Protein backbone atom coordinates (compact mmCIF):
# COMPACT_ATOMS: atom_id res chain seq x y z
CA UNK A 1 45.46 104.72 -1.91
CA UNK A 2 46.29 104.87 1.76
CA UNK A 3 43.84 102.10 2.49
CA UNK A 4 45.54 99.75 0.07
CA UNK A 5 48.92 100.48 1.64
CA UNK A 6 47.71 99.59 5.11
CA UNK A 7 46.15 96.37 3.86
CA UNK A 8 49.42 95.38 2.19
CA UNK A 9 51.50 95.90 5.32
CA UNK A 10 49.10 93.89 7.45
CA UNK A 11 49.18 91.02 5.04
CA UNK A 12 52.98 91.01 4.98
CA UNK A 13 53.12 90.82 8.74
CA UNK A 14 50.75 87.89 8.90
CA UNK A 15 52.68 86.07 6.24
CA UNK A 16 55.88 86.43 8.30
CA UNK A 17 54.29 84.69 11.19
CA UNK A 18 53.50 81.70 9.03
CA UNK A 19 57.14 81.15 8.05
CA UNK A 20 58.72 77.88 9.33
CA UNK A 21 60.11 78.14 12.94
CA UNK A 22 58.42 81.45 13.65
CA UNK A 23 56.75 81.81 17.13
CA UNK A 24 55.17 84.48 19.30
CA UNK A 25 57.13 83.16 22.33
CA UNK A 26 60.87 83.47 23.03
CA UNK A 27 62.96 80.34 23.48
CA UNK A 28 63.50 79.25 27.11
CA UNK A 29 67.18 80.24 27.23
CA UNK A 30 66.45 83.66 25.80
CA UNK A 31 63.53 84.17 28.14
CA UNK A 32 65.69 83.26 31.21
CA UNK A 33 68.33 85.74 30.13
CA UNK A 34 65.72 88.50 30.23
CA UNK A 35 63.93 87.53 33.47
CA UNK A 36 65.54 85.41 36.19
CA UNK A 37 63.59 83.94 39.09
CA UNK A 38 65.40 82.47 42.07
CA UNK A 39 63.98 79.08 42.74
CA UNK A 40 63.01 78.45 46.37
CA UNK A 41 62.45 75.07 47.91
CA UNK A 42 63.96 71.99 46.44
CA UNK A 43 66.55 73.89 44.42
CA UNK A 44 69.61 71.82 43.81
CA UNK A 45 71.98 71.71 46.88
CA UNK A 46 70.13 74.64 48.50
CA UNK A 47 70.83 73.35 52.01
CA UNK A 48 74.59 73.57 51.56
CA UNK A 49 74.54 77.18 50.38
CA UNK A 50 75.48 80.02 52.77
CA UNK A 51 72.39 81.48 54.44
CA UNK A 52 70.85 84.61 53.02
CA UNK A 53 68.83 86.88 55.33
CA UNK A 54 66.46 88.08 52.64
CA UNK A 55 65.83 84.60 51.28
CA UNK A 56 65.60 82.90 54.68
CA UNK A 57 63.67 85.37 56.82
CA UNK A 58 62.32 88.31 54.84
CA UNK A 59 60.75 86.63 51.83
CA UNK A 60 59.44 83.84 54.02
CA UNK A 61 59.09 83.12 57.73
CA UNK A 62 62.17 81.49 59.17
CA UNK A 63 63.18 79.60 62.29
CA UNK A 64 65.85 80.57 64.83
CA UNK A 65 68.14 77.92 63.34
CA UNK A 66 67.82 79.42 59.85
CA UNK A 67 68.62 82.87 61.21
CA UNK A 68 71.62 81.40 63.04
CA UNK A 69 72.90 80.03 59.71
CA UNK A 70 72.86 83.55 58.31
CA UNK A 71 74.70 85.31 61.16
CA UNK A 72 76.88 82.41 62.31
CA UNK A 73 77.11 84.20 65.68
CA UNK A 74 74.82 83.62 68.65
CA UNK A 75 74.90 87.16 70.03
CA UNK A 76 74.12 88.77 66.65
CA UNK A 77 71.44 86.16 66.01
CA UNK A 78 69.79 86.95 69.35
CA UNK A 79 69.81 90.67 68.62
CA UNK A 80 68.07 90.06 65.26
CA UNK A 81 65.73 87.39 66.59
CA UNK A 82 64.44 89.53 69.48
CA UNK A 83 63.39 92.27 67.07
CA UNK A 84 62.21 89.80 64.39
CA UNK A 85 59.84 87.99 66.74
CA UNK A 86 58.23 90.79 68.76
CA UNK A 87 59.62 94.13 67.62
CA UNK A 88 62.27 96.40 69.14
CA UNK A 89 61.51 97.02 72.82
CA UNK A 90 64.18 99.75 72.89
CA UNK A 91 62.49 101.79 70.17
CA UNK A 92 60.65 103.85 72.78
CA UNK A 93 63.97 104.75 74.54
CA UNK A 94 62.90 103.44 77.97
CA UNK A 95 66.31 103.85 79.67
CA UNK A 96 66.66 107.17 81.48
CA UNK A 97 69.71 109.17 82.56
CA UNK A 98 71.71 108.13 79.49
CA UNK A 99 71.33 104.44 80.23
CA UNK A 100 71.97 101.93 77.41
CA UNK A 101 69.07 99.72 76.24
CA UNK A 102 69.38 96.10 75.10
CA UNK A 103 66.35 94.43 73.48
CA UNK A 104 65.03 91.04 74.54
CA UNK A 105 62.04 88.80 73.86
CA UNK A 106 59.15 90.65 75.41
CA UNK A 107 61.53 92.68 77.54
CA UNK A 108 64.56 94.96 77.58
CA UNK A 109 67.54 95.55 79.84
CA UNK A 110 68.98 98.93 80.81
CA UNK A 111 72.68 99.32 81.63
CA UNK A 112 72.91 102.37 83.88
CA UNK A 113 75.64 104.94 84.25
CA UNK A 114 77.40 105.17 87.62
CA UNK A 115 75.14 106.83 90.15
CA UNK A 116 71.84 105.39 88.85
CA UNK A 117 69.95 102.14 89.24
CA UNK A 118 66.45 100.68 88.74
CA UNK A 119 64.64 99.03 85.82
CA UNK A 120 64.92 102.20 83.72
CA UNK A 121 67.92 103.80 85.52
CA UNK A 122 65.40 106.13 87.09
CA UNK A 123 66.74 105.96 90.67
CA UNK A 124 69.90 107.44 92.19
CA UNK A 125 72.22 104.66 93.44
CA UNK A 126 71.70 103.87 97.11
CA UNK A 127 74.73 104.88 99.16
CA UNK A 128 75.72 101.47 100.50
CA UNK A 129 78.82 101.08 102.63
CA UNK A 130 80.94 99.89 99.71
CA UNK A 131 80.43 103.26 97.99
CA UNK A 132 82.21 106.09 99.80
CA UNK A 133 81.50 104.43 103.16
CA UNK A 134 77.80 105.10 102.59
CA UNK A 135 78.49 108.79 103.22
CA UNK A 136 79.18 108.03 106.90
CA UNK A 137 81.87 109.94 108.79
CA UNK A 138 82.85 106.84 110.76
CA UNK A 139 81.15 103.46 111.15
CA UNK A 140 78.86 102.16 108.41
CA UNK A 141 76.68 99.06 108.34
CA UNK A 142 73.86 97.88 106.09
CA UNK A 143 70.42 96.78 107.26
CA UNK A 144 67.59 95.91 104.85
CA UNK A 145 69.43 97.48 101.92
CA UNK A 146 69.82 100.75 103.83
CA UNK A 147 72.86 102.42 105.35
CA UNK A 148 73.11 102.99 109.10
CA UNK A 149 75.89 105.28 110.31
CA UNK A 150 77.28 105.31 113.84
CA UNK A 151 80.19 106.84 115.70
CA UNK A 152 83.03 105.98 118.06
CA UNK A 153 82.76 106.53 121.80
CA UNK A 154 82.64 110.23 122.62
CA UNK A 155 80.90 111.22 119.38
CA UNK A 156 77.22 111.80 118.64
CA UNK A 157 75.56 111.17 115.29
CA UNK A 158 74.61 114.43 113.59
CA UNK A 159 71.11 115.42 112.49
CA UNK A 160 72.00 114.35 108.95
CA UNK A 161 72.45 110.77 110.17
CA UNK A 162 75.98 110.64 108.76
CA UNK A 163 78.32 113.09 110.49
CA UNK A 164 79.99 112.43 113.86
CA UNK A 165 80.13 115.35 116.26
CA UNK A 166 81.86 115.59 119.63
CA UNK A 167 81.45 118.23 122.30
CA UNK A 168 84.55 116.97 124.10
CA UNK A 169 87.64 119.20 123.89
CA UNK A 170 89.87 116.22 123.06
CA UNK A 171 87.80 113.49 121.38
CA UNK A 172 89.42 110.21 120.45
CA UNK A 173 91.38 109.85 117.24
CA UNK A 174 91.97 113.55 116.60
CA UNK A 175 95.35 115.20 116.28
CA UNK A 176 95.87 117.89 118.89
CA UNK A 177 98.28 120.14 117.00
CA UNK A 178 98.07 123.81 117.89
CA UNK A 179 95.54 123.25 120.67
CA UNK A 180 95.66 124.61 124.15
CA UNK A 181 93.63 122.86 126.82
CA UNK A 182 89.87 123.04 126.21
CA UNK A 183 90.61 123.83 122.57
CA UNK A 184 91.37 127.51 123.17
CA UNK A 185 91.92 129.11 119.79
CA UNK A 186 94.99 131.22 119.15
CA UNK A 187 94.12 134.86 119.52
CA UNK A 188 90.91 134.08 121.37
CA UNK A 189 92.09 135.82 124.50
CA UNK A 190 91.90 132.59 126.50
CA UNK A 191 95.21 131.73 128.10
CA UNK A 192 96.59 128.24 127.57
CA UNK A 193 96.70 125.88 130.50
CA UNK A 194 99.55 126.52 132.89
CA UNK A 195 102.51 124.29 132.34
CA UNK A 196 101.52 123.42 128.79
CA UNK A 197 103.80 125.03 126.22
CA UNK A 198 101.97 126.80 123.41
CA UNK A 199 103.86 124.79 120.86
CA UNK A 200 105.35 121.38 121.49
CA UNK A 201 107.26 119.40 118.95
CA UNK A 202 106.83 115.70 118.43
CA UNK A 203 109.15 113.57 116.36
CA UNK A 204 108.68 110.86 113.79
CA UNK A 205 110.92 107.87 113.44
CA UNK A 206 111.23 104.13 113.25
CA UNK A 207 109.57 101.74 115.66
CA UNK A 208 111.11 98.65 117.12
CA UNK A 209 110.13 96.16 119.79
CA UNK A 210 111.32 96.83 123.29
CA UNK A 211 113.62 94.69 125.26
CA UNK A 212 112.13 91.55 126.66
CA UNK A 213 113.38 89.28 129.42
CA UNK A 214 112.19 86.30 127.42
CA UNK A 215 113.38 84.78 124.23
CA UNK A 216 110.86 85.74 121.53
CA UNK A 217 109.99 82.16 120.76
CA UNK A 218 110.96 80.88 124.20
CA UNK A 219 112.43 77.71 122.77
CA UNK A 220 114.56 76.99 125.82
CA UNK A 221 112.32 78.64 128.39
CA UNK A 222 115.26 80.43 129.97
CA UNK A 223 116.31 84.04 130.13
CA UNK A 224 118.76 84.76 127.32
CA UNK A 225 122.08 86.42 127.74
CA UNK A 226 122.19 90.20 127.16
CA UNK A 227 124.85 89.51 124.53
CA UNK A 228 122.39 87.61 122.39
CA UNK A 229 121.05 89.17 119.21
CA UNK A 230 117.92 91.22 119.85
CA UNK A 231 116.79 91.61 116.28
CA UNK A 232 113.42 89.91 116.63
CA UNK A 233 111.81 92.66 118.68
CA UNK A 234 110.33 95.64 116.94
CA UNK A 235 111.49 99.33 116.94
CA UNK A 236 111.20 102.22 114.44
CA UNK A 237 113.77 102.69 111.69
CA UNK A 238 113.70 105.39 109.04
CA UNK A 239 110.78 107.44 110.30
CA UNK A 240 110.60 111.03 111.50
CA UNK A 241 109.91 112.91 114.70
CA UNK A 242 106.27 113.21 115.72
CA UNK A 243 105.35 116.84 115.30
CA UNK A 244 103.29 118.73 117.82
CA UNK A 245 100.07 116.81 118.46
CA UNK A 246 100.65 114.07 115.88
CA UNK A 247 100.93 111.14 118.30
CA UNK A 248 98.81 112.13 121.33
CA UNK A 249 97.76 108.52 122.11
CA UNK A 250 101.35 107.37 122.71
CA UNK A 251 102.13 106.02 126.18
CA UNK A 252 105.48 104.90 127.60
CA UNK A 253 105.93 102.13 130.19
CA UNK A 254 108.73 102.93 132.67
CA UNK A 255 110.30 100.36 135.03
CA UNK A 256 111.62 100.74 138.58
CA UNK A 257 115.00 101.82 137.23
CA UNK A 258 113.15 104.70 135.56
CA UNK A 259 113.89 103.29 132.11
CA UNK A 260 111.33 103.12 129.36
CA UNK A 261 110.89 99.56 128.11
CA UNK A 262 107.60 99.37 126.17
CA UNK A 263 105.01 101.52 124.48
CA UNK A 264 101.25 101.68 124.82
CA UNK A 265 98.13 103.28 123.38
CA UNK A 266 95.80 105.52 125.39
CA UNK A 267 92.24 104.17 125.08
CA UNK A 268 90.48 106.20 127.77
CA UNK A 269 91.30 108.25 130.85
CA UNK A 270 91.85 105.04 132.83
CA UNK A 271 92.95 102.44 130.25
CA UNK A 272 96.06 101.87 128.16
CA UNK A 273 96.53 99.10 125.58
CA UNK A 274 99.88 97.32 125.29
CA UNK A 275 101.47 93.97 124.39
CA UNK A 276 101.17 91.01 126.76
CA UNK A 277 104.87 90.23 126.45
CA UNK A 278 105.66 93.66 127.93
CA UNK A 279 104.23 92.50 131.26
CA UNK A 280 106.99 89.90 131.45
CA UNK A 281 109.69 92.55 131.42
CA UNK A 282 109.07 94.38 134.69
CA UNK A 283 107.40 93.49 137.99
CA UNK A 284 106.45 97.08 138.72
CA UNK A 285 106.15 99.97 136.31
CA UNK A 286 104.38 103.24 135.74
CA UNK A 287 102.77 104.69 132.63
CA UNK A 288 103.90 108.06 131.29
CA UNK A 289 101.90 110.13 128.82
CA UNK A 290 102.69 113.40 127.07
CA UNK A 291 106.37 112.58 126.55
CA UNK A 292 108.04 113.72 123.38
CA UNK A 293 111.63 113.77 124.61
CA UNK A 294 112.79 111.42 127.35
CA UNK A 295 115.83 113.59 128.06
CA UNK A 296 113.96 116.85 128.43
CA UNK A 297 111.08 117.92 130.66
CA UNK A 298 108.59 120.25 128.97
CA UNK A 299 105.81 120.41 131.53
CA UNK A 300 103.31 118.31 129.58
CA UNK A 301 104.39 114.89 130.88
CA UNK A 302 102.39 112.94 133.45
CA UNK A 303 103.02 109.62 135.19
CA UNK A 304 100.37 107.19 136.44
CA UNK A 305 100.54 104.11 138.64
CA UNK A 306 98.90 100.93 137.37
CA UNK A 307 95.92 99.60 139.33
CA UNK A 308 95.62 96.25 137.56
CA UNK A 309 97.02 94.60 134.46
CA UNK A 310 94.82 92.39 132.30
CA UNK A 311 96.90 90.07 130.16
CA UNK A 312 95.09 87.84 127.68
CA UNK A 313 94.79 84.40 129.26
CA UNK A 314 95.73 82.69 125.97
CA UNK A 315 98.97 84.60 125.43
CA UNK A 316 101.69 82.24 124.16
CA UNK A 317 105.19 83.43 124.99
CA UNK A 318 106.74 80.97 122.52
CA UNK A 319 104.95 82.46 119.51
CA UNK A 320 103.62 85.82 120.78
CA UNK A 321 100.10 84.76 119.82
CA UNK A 322 97.37 86.71 121.69
CA UNK A 323 99.99 89.38 122.44
CA UNK A 324 97.65 91.90 124.03
CA UNK A 325 97.05 93.41 127.47
CA UNK A 326 95.06 96.25 129.04
CA UNK A 327 96.40 98.40 131.89
CA UNK A 328 93.96 100.05 134.27
CA UNK A 329 95.41 103.13 135.94
CA UNK A 330 94.90 104.31 139.51
CA UNK A 331 94.52 107.93 138.43
CA UNK A 332 92.75 109.31 135.36
CA UNK A 333 94.70 110.70 132.45
CA UNK A 334 94.07 114.40 131.97
CA UNK A 335 93.58 114.92 128.25
CA UNK A 336 95.36 117.93 126.85
CA UNK A 337 97.49 118.88 123.92
CA UNK A 338 99.58 115.85 122.94
CA UNK A 339 97.56 113.65 125.32
CA UNK A 340 94.40 112.14 123.82
CA UNK A 341 93.04 108.62 123.15
CA UNK A 342 92.93 106.72 119.88
CA UNK A 343 89.48 105.50 118.81
CA UNK A 344 88.41 101.87 119.04
CA UNK A 345 86.66 100.82 115.80
CA UNK A 346 83.79 98.41 115.13
CA UNK A 347 85.05 95.01 114.02
CA UNK A 348 83.21 94.47 110.73
CA UNK A 349 83.67 98.04 109.61
CA UNK A 350 87.35 98.03 110.56
CA UNK A 351 88.10 94.86 108.63
CA UNK A 352 86.22 96.07 105.55
CA UNK A 353 87.46 99.66 105.65
CA UNK A 354 90.51 100.25 107.87
CA UNK A 355 92.47 97.09 107.12
CA UNK A 356 91.99 97.68 103.39
CA UNK A 357 93.61 101.11 103.53
CA UNK A 358 97.05 101.41 101.98
CA UNK A 359 98.95 102.42 105.12
CA UNK A 360 98.88 102.76 108.88
CA UNK A 361 101.08 104.73 111.31
CA UNK A 362 103.33 103.34 114.05
CA UNK A 363 105.07 105.38 116.74
CA UNK A 364 107.44 105.00 119.67
CA UNK A 365 110.84 105.62 121.24
CA UNK A 366 112.56 102.56 119.75
CA UNK A 367 115.90 102.17 118.04
CA UNK A 368 116.57 104.15 114.89
CA UNK A 369 118.43 101.20 113.37
CA UNK A 370 118.89 97.55 114.25
CA UNK A 371 121.92 97.89 116.53
CA UNK A 372 121.62 101.60 117.22
CA UNK A 373 120.75 103.37 120.44
CA UNK A 374 117.17 103.93 121.48
CA UNK A 375 115.61 107.19 120.43
CA UNK A 376 115.12 109.88 123.06
CA UNK A 377 112.46 111.53 120.90
CA UNK A 378 109.07 110.16 119.91
CA UNK A 379 109.17 108.84 116.36
CA UNK A 380 106.49 107.95 113.84
CA UNK A 381 106.49 106.02 110.57
CA UNK A 382 103.86 105.44 107.92
CA UNK A 383 103.91 101.76 106.95
CA UNK A 384 101.94 99.98 104.21
CA UNK A 385 99.75 97.00 105.00
CA UNK A 386 101.21 93.77 103.62
CA UNK A 387 99.19 91.07 101.87
CA UNK A 388 98.63 88.15 104.24
CA UNK A 389 100.13 85.53 101.94
CA UNK A 390 103.23 87.67 101.40
CA UNK A 391 103.42 88.18 105.15
CA UNK A 392 103.36 84.44 105.90
CA UNK A 393 105.89 83.59 103.19
CA UNK A 394 108.30 86.25 104.44
CA UNK A 395 108.76 84.77 107.90
CA UNK A 396 110.35 81.61 109.19
CA UNK A 397 108.05 81.85 112.21
CA UNK A 398 104.30 81.31 112.53
CA UNK A 399 102.04 84.19 111.53
CA UNK A 400 98.76 83.41 113.28
CA UNK A 401 95.31 84.79 112.52
CA UNK A 402 95.82 87.23 115.41
CA UNK A 403 98.73 88.92 113.62
CA UNK A 404 99.28 91.02 110.52
CA UNK A 405 102.32 92.44 108.76
CA UNK A 406 103.12 96.01 107.83
CA UNK A 407 106.24 97.63 106.45
CA UNK A 408 108.48 97.72 103.40
CA UNK A 409 110.06 94.89 101.44
CA UNK A 410 113.35 96.65 100.68
CA UNK A 411 113.03 100.25 101.84
CA UNK A 412 115.03 100.86 105.05
CA UNK A 413 112.02 101.82 107.17
CA UNK A 414 110.47 99.64 109.86
CA UNK A 415 109.63 99.31 113.52
CA UNK A 416 112.64 98.26 115.57
CA UNK A 417 113.69 97.30 119.13
CA UNK A 418 112.21 99.43 121.90
CA UNK A 419 108.59 100.03 120.89
CA UNK A 420 106.79 96.78 121.62
CA UNK A 421 103.28 97.43 122.85
CA UNK A 422 103.07 100.73 121.01
CA UNK A 423 100.29 101.87 118.67
CA UNK A 424 99.58 101.02 115.06
CA UNK A 425 96.78 103.38 114.04
CA UNK A 426 94.94 103.81 110.76
CA UNK A 427 93.47 107.06 109.57
CA UNK A 428 89.99 107.25 108.08
CA UNK A 429 89.13 110.73 106.91
CA UNK A 430 90.38 112.86 109.80
CA UNK A 431 90.09 110.29 112.61
CA UNK A 432 92.67 107.72 113.76
CA UNK A 433 91.62 104.25 114.93
CA UNK A 434 93.76 101.71 116.77
CA UNK A 435 94.37 98.75 114.46
CA UNK A 436 97.49 97.05 115.81
CA UNK A 437 99.99 96.63 118.63
CA UNK A 438 103.72 96.56 117.90
CA UNK A 439 104.63 92.94 118.66
CA UNK A 440 107.71 91.43 117.02
CA UNK A 441 109.87 91.21 113.92
CA UNK A 442 112.99 89.59 112.49
CA UNK A 443 115.59 92.31 112.69
CA UNK A 444 114.83 95.90 111.73
CA UNK A 445 114.19 97.00 108.15
CA UNK A 446 115.76 93.81 106.79
CA UNK A 447 115.10 93.15 103.13
CA UNK A 448 112.09 90.89 102.65
CA UNK A 449 111.07 91.13 106.32
CA UNK A 450 108.18 93.03 107.85
CA UNK A 451 107.03 94.20 111.26
CA UNK A 452 104.45 91.91 112.88
CA UNK A 453 101.54 93.41 114.81
CA UNK A 454 98.75 92.10 117.01
CA UNK A 455 95.48 92.39 115.07
CA UNK A 456 93.34 94.52 117.36
CA UNK A 457 90.11 93.88 115.44
CA UNK A 458 90.19 90.28 116.71
CA UNK A 459 90.07 91.50 120.31
CA UNK A 460 87.58 94.38 120.39
CA UNK A 461 85.07 92.52 122.59
CA UNK A 462 87.88 91.39 124.89
CA UNK A 463 89.21 94.95 125.14
CA UNK A 464 85.77 96.33 125.94
CA UNK A 465 85.23 93.70 128.63
CA UNK A 466 88.69 94.29 130.10
CA UNK A 467 88.18 98.06 130.18
CA UNK A 468 84.85 97.71 131.96
CA UNK A 469 85.88 94.96 134.35
CA UNK A 470 89.34 96.19 135.14
CA UNK A 471 90.21 92.69 136.25
CA UNK A 472 89.64 89.47 134.35
CA UNK A 473 91.13 86.13 133.48
CA UNK A 474 94.86 86.42 133.57
CA UNK A 475 94.78 89.80 135.34
CA UNK A 476 97.38 90.73 137.89
CA UNK A 477 96.39 92.88 140.84
CA UNK A 478 95.07 92.75 144.37
CA UNK A 479 92.03 94.97 143.98
CA UNK A 480 88.79 94.03 142.24
CA UNK A 481 87.13 96.62 140.02
CA UNK A 482 84.29 97.14 142.47
CA UNK A 483 86.86 98.02 145.13
CA UNK A 484 88.77 100.47 142.97
CA UNK A 485 89.14 103.84 144.68
CA UNK A 486 87.45 106.96 143.32
CA UNK A 487 89.46 108.93 140.78
CA UNK A 488 92.30 110.66 142.65
CA UNK A 489 92.57 114.32 141.83
CA UNK A 490 96.30 114.30 141.15
CA UNK A 491 98.57 111.97 139.19
CA UNK A 492 101.98 110.90 140.38
CA UNK A 493 104.80 113.45 140.47
CA UNK A 494 107.01 112.90 137.46
CA UNK A 495 110.62 111.81 138.01
CA UNK A 496 113.02 112.42 135.13
CA UNK A 497 113.71 109.40 132.97
CA UNK A 498 117.06 107.70 133.15
CA UNK A 499 119.38 108.83 130.41
CA UNK A 500 120.43 105.24 129.87
CA UNK A 501 119.19 103.26 126.89
CA UNK A 502 115.91 101.40 127.06
CA UNK A 503 116.19 97.80 128.10
CA UNK A 504 117.43 95.60 125.29
CA UNK A 505 115.39 92.62 124.17
CA UNK A 506 116.84 89.20 123.49
CA UNK A 507 117.03 87.93 119.95
CA UNK A 508 115.85 85.02 117.94
CA UNK A 509 118.27 82.13 117.69
């Protein structure tokens, strides 16, 4: 029975296949609805369709242009293409010290964190001069991609090749606050030098140019009337008293009437730096050091006669260009508290490092405001360096390459009449270097006007030659350096300064 039933069902199935229109295959439309196949090449308008990464580059090999169509961005295309062509070079994490890897064709690039360098960021960064001064205490220069440190005169390079060490009791550029002679420490049992007070007080204040017998620009070539405005010469306005040992390199030029008329900077035991125009203001003068109050004797002051004066031969009295001079003394300066030299820098290092500092310091006995009386106490003022273009635009007079500006645009602080020739020093770490000479200005602390200073870095070779020679082109004196007497043991006795005001400079028209 079961066999007949199976035979019947098989026959019915075969008969159904023989009906009209019956087929073992599905119609095309029905078949496509079940299984769809994306057509590749030569599909209709394929080239105008947006690129597809899988279609273009994964199912088949593609060109760079086809990959570019997908990403529509060169940087993203390059990132994909570098890996697509030769694998990911960054997969092995070649960059050390947390460096970032970027893949390339057959190569990779590491971007290193600060402090590391090398192909794989494997090396500590070399301490070149642009990074923390190469680790040098003072001068830094680069030779063959290596740092070479050196020191100012009077210092020796330490065993580490970076520190500067001096065995001198009063090395250049160091404040002398709280020191007795020979650096006797308080409580050491060593008595301070006789005649030197244990604590002296210096004062800070505004600088100004000193009185000059010549018109600043010398337009008429004649001596101006004392009634003329004197605002073009520089003095200090708005500063403070120099405290004990803060301005030990300050010198004061005193004329035959025993009146101070210009400032200066102690460079060595025999040499003082000043402005060339100061030499036009007195035929004979002495140099005083250690002063902090011109109306009071404190036992630390010393006066020295001048052996020769070396004025720069190219000094122009009409413009104050090359406004620089060196004074050679007959007797050596005895360094002590409040009497010490400023350091002379190296030119390249100074221009790259010192002149890019934010501020410098000026000092002197000049007027405390434009038409005020001259200060009897030594003043100091911190002044910012001024951009050269701003400097030139601020003045109606020529700012040459031998000059720079410092001061404030609107703040009532500036150098003022009475301090021409005085020091502009710049601190680096704990050492002060001479960077300028107080030269001239238009008024004192006027809005939009700045103090103008001789740029010492332009004259370092000239200064060195003048200090060694003692007498050179443009020098005034009857004795040649080779004929200079041996160092006398005693300086001049010190007469008290006149209580009258410092000589008053003429003014710009």
